[in-house]
Coordinates of C-alpha atoms in Angstrom, one line a residue:
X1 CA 12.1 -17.7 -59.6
X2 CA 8.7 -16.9 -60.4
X3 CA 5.5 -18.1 -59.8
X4 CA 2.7 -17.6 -56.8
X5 CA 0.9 -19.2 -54.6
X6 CA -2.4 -21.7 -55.6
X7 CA -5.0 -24.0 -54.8
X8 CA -3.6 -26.8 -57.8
X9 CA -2.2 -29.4 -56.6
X10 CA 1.3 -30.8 -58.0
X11 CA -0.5 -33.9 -60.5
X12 CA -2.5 -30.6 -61.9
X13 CA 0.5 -28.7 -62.6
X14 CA 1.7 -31.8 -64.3
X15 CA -1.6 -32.5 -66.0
X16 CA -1.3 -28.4 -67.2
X17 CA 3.0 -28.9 -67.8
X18 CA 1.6 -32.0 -70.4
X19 CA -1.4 -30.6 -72.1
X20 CA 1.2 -27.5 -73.0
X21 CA 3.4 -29.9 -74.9
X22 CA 0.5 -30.4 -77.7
X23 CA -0.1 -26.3 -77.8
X24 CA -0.4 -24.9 -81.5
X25 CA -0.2 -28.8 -82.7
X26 CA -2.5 -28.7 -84.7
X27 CA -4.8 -31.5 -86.5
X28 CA -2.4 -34.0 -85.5
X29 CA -3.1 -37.6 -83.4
X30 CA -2.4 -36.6 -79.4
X31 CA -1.1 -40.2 -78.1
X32 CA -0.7 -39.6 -74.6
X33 CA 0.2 -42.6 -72.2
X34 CA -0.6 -42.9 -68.9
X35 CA -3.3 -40.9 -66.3
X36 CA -2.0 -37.6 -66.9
X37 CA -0.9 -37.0 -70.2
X38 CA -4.6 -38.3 -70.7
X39 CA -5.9 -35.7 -68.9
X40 CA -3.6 -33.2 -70.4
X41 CA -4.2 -34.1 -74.2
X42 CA -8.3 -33.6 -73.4
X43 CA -7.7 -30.0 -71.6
X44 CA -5.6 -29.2 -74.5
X45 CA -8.3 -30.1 -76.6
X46 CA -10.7 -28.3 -74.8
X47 CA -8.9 -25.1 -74.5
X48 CA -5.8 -24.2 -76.7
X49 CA -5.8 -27.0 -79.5
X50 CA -9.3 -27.8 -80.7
X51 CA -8.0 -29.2 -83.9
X52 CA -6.5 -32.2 -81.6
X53 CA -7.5 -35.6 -82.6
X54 CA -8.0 -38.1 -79.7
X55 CA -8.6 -41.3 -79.7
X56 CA -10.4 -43.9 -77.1
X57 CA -6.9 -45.7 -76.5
X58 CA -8.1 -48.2 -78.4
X59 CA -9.3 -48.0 -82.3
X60 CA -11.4 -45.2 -82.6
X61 CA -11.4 -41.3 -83.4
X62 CA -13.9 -39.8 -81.1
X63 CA -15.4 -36.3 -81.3
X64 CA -16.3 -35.8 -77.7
X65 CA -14.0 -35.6 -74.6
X66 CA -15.0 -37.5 -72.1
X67 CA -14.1 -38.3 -68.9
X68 CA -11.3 -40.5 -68.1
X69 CA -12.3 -44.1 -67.6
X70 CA -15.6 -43.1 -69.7
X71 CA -16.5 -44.5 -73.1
X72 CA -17.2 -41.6 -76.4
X73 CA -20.5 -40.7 -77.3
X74 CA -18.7 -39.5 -80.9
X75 CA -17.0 -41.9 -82.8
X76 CA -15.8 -40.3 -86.0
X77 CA -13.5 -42.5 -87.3
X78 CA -12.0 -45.9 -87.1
X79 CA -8.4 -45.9 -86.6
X80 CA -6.8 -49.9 -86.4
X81 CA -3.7 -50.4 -85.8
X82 CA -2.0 -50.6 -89.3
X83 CA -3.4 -47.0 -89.8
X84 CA -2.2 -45.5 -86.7
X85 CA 1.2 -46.5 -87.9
X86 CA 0.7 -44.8 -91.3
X87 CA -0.1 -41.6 -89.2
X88 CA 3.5 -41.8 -87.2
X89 CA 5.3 -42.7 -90.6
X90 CA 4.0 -39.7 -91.8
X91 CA 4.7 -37.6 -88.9
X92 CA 1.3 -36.7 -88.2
X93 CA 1.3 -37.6 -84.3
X94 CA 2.8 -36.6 -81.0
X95 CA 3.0 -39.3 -78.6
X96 CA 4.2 -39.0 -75.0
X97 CA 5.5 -42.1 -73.6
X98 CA 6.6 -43.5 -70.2
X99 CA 10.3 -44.1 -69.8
X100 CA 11.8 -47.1 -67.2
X101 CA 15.1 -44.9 -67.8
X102 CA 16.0 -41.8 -69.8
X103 CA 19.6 -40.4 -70.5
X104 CA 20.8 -36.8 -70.7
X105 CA 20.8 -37.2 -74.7
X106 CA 17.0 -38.2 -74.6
X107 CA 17.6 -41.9 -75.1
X108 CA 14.7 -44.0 -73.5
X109 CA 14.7 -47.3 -72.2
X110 CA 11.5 -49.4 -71.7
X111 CA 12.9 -52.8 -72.9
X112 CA 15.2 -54.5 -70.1
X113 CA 17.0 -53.7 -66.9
X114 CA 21.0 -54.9 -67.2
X115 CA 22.6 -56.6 -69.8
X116 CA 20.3 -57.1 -73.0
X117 CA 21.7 -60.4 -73.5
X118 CA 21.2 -61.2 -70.1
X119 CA 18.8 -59.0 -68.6
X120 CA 17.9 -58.8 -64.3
X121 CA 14.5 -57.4 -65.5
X122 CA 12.8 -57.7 -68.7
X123 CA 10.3 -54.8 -69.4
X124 CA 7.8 -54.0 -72.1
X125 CA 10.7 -54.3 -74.9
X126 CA 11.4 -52.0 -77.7
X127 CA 8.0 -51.7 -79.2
X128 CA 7.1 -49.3 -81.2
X129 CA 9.6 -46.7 -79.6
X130 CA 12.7 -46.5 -82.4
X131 CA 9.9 -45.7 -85.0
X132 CA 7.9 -43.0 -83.3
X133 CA 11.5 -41.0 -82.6
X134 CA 12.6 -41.0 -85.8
X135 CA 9.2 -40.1 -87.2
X136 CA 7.1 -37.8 -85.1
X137 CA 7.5 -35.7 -82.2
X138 CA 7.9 -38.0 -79.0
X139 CA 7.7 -36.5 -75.4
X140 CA 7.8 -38.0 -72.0
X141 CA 5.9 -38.2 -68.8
X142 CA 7.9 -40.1 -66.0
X143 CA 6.1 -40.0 -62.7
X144 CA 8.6 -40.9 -60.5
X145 CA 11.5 -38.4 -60.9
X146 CA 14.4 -40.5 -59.2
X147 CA 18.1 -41.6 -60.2
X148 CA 17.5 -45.4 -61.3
X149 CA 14.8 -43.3 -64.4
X150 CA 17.1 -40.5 -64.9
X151 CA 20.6 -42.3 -65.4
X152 CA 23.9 -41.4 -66.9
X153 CA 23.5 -44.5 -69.5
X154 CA 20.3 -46.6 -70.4
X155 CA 21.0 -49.9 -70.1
X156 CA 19.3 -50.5 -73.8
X157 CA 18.1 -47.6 -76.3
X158 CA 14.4 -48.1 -77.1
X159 CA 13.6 -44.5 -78.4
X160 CA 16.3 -42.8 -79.8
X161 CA 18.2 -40.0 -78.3
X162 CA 19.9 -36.8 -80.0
X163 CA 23.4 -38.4 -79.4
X164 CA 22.0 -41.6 -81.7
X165 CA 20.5 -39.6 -84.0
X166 CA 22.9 -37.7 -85.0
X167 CA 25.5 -40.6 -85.2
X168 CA 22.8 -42.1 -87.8
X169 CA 23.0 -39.4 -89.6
X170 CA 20.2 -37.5 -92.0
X171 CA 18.1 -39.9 -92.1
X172 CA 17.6 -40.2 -88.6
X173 CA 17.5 -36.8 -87.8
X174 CA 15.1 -35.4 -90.2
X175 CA 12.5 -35.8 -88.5
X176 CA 13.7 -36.4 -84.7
X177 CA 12.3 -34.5 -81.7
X178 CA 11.8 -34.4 -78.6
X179 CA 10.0 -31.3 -77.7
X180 CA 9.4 -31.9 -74.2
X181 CA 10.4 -34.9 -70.9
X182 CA 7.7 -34.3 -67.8
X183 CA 8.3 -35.0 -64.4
X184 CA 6.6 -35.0 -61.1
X185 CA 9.4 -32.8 -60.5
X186 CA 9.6 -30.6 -63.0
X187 CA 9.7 -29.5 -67.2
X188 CA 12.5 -30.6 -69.3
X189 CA 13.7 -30.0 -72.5
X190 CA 17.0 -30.6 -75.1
X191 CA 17.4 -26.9 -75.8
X192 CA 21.5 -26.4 -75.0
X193 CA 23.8 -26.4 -77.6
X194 CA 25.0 -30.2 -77.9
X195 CA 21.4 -31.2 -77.0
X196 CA 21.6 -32.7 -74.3
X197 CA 18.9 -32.4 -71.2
X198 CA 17.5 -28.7 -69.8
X199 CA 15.4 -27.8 -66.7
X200 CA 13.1 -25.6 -67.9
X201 CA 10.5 -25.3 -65.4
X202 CA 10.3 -25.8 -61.3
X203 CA 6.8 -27.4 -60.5
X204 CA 5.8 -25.4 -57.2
X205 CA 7.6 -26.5 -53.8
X206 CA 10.0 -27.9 -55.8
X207 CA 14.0 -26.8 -55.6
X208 CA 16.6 -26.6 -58.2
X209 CA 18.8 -28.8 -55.4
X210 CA 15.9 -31.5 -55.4
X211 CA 16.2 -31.9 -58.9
X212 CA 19.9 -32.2 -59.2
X213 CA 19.9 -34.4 -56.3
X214 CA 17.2 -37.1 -58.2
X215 CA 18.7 -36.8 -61.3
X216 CA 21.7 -39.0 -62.1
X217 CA 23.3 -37.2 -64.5
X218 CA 24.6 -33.8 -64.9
X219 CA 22.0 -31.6 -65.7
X220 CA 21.8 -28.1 -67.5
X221 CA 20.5 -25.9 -65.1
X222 CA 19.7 -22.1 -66.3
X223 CA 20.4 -19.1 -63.8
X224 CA 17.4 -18.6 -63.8
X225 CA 14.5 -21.5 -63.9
X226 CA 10.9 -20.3 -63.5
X227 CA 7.9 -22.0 -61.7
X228 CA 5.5 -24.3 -64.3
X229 CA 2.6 -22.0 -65.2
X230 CA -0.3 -22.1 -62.4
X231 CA -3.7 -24.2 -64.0
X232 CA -6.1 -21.1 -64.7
X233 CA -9.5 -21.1 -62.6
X234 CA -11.4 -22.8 -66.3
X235 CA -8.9 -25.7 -66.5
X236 CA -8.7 -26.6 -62.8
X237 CA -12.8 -27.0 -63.2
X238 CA -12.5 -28.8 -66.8
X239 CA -9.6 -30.8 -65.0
X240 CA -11.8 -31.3 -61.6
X241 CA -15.1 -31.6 -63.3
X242 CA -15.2 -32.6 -66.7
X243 CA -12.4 -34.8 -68.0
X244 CA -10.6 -36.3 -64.4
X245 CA -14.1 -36.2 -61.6
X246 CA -12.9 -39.3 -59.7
X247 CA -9.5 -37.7 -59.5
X248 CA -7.5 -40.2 -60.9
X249 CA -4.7 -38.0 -61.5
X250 CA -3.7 -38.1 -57.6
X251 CA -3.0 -41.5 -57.7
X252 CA -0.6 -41.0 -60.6
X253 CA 1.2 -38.1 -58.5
X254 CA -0.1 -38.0 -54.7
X255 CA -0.1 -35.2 -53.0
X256 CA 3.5 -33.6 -52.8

């Protein structure tokens, strides 16, 4: 293991473990949702990817990066809705999404609890999940790292997994990736040979045993697993000061 100790708190190595996900991106659309990946597209922004486009999380580009919960004070560009889906059928995007459950192939369910036909809790539904897998890179942030989000089967597929994919054939896996799933726990990816889910990274005070045990699902665990990088001294004061000051992130992931 490797890794020191810190002053960050465990939503800020989560805030860091999500703004890593859009490093080297490029001038694509950063669709982050939820308090943290918020936070983590801005410091990405405003450290490692400067070409990162952000929007107000509603219809427009802005310029600026402003505080959460704050409006822009640069607009430059109007993005409605019918565009923003142009930019995800053209790949030009990375959105991180929530996940109600999420198997060990990367499917992701957001749509029902139980039987589809019949379900004991309906959800958000499908949405705009099947399209954003197949098209652009789609990540997750699930705040809650627990058995009933990481299960052995999702009760419905709303994004698609590598397992589906692959089934689908070319045309569904041209384009497919997941690059990245972000816990309260820990860093995840689908790097193993049949693709199925990888710890990658130990948030600090966190165990390998932990993990396993909140996971339901048998998960690829490396010999090795390191510690998620510490926040440097100028993102923990962007992150404190500039884009989260009412801390908004701790509510999102108290204090471990």
């Amino acid at each position: 293991m490797s890794g020191g100790t810190t002053t960050a708190t465990r939503a800020e190595y989560c805030v860091v473990a999500c703004a890593e996900a859009w490093r080297g991106a490029g001038e694509v659309l950063a669709s982050p949702m939820g308090t943290v990946p918020t936070i983590g597209a801005r410091l990405a922004k405003l450290t490692f990817s400067p070409d990162l486009l952000l929007t107000d999380g509603e219809a427009l580009l802005i310029g600026d990066v402003p505080a959460v919960g704050a409006g822009a004070q640069v607009v430059e560009g109007w993005l409605p809705y019918r565009q923003h889906l142009a930019l995800v059928a053209t790949g030009r995007r990375h959105v991180m999404m929530g996940a109600s459950q999420l198997d060990r192939h990367g499917n992701q369910n957001i749509s029902c609890i139980g039987a589809w036909d019949r379900p004991e809790r309906q959800l958000l539904g499908v949405r705009g999940a099947p399209v954003n897998t197949l098209n652009n890179p789609t990540s997750y942030w699930v705040p809650k790292h627990s058995p009933r989000v990481f299960v052995e089967r999702v009760d419905m597929v709303s994004g698609v997994g590598y397992d589906r994919a692959a089934a689908a054939g070319p045309s569904a896996t041209r384009y497919h990736r997941i690059p990245d799933v972000i816990s309260n726990l820990g860093v995840f990816d689908f790097e193993t040979p049949d693709r199925t889910m990888r710890l990658r990274s130990l948030h600090p005070g966190v165990t390998v045993e932990q993990i396993v045990e909140a996971t339901g699902f048998a998960l690829t665990v490396p010999d090795d697993v390191p510690h998620t990088r510490e926040p440097t001294a100028g993102e923990l004061r962007l992150i404190r000061e500039v884009i989260d000051p009412k801390a908004l992130r701790n509510r999102e992931v108290p204090a471990a």
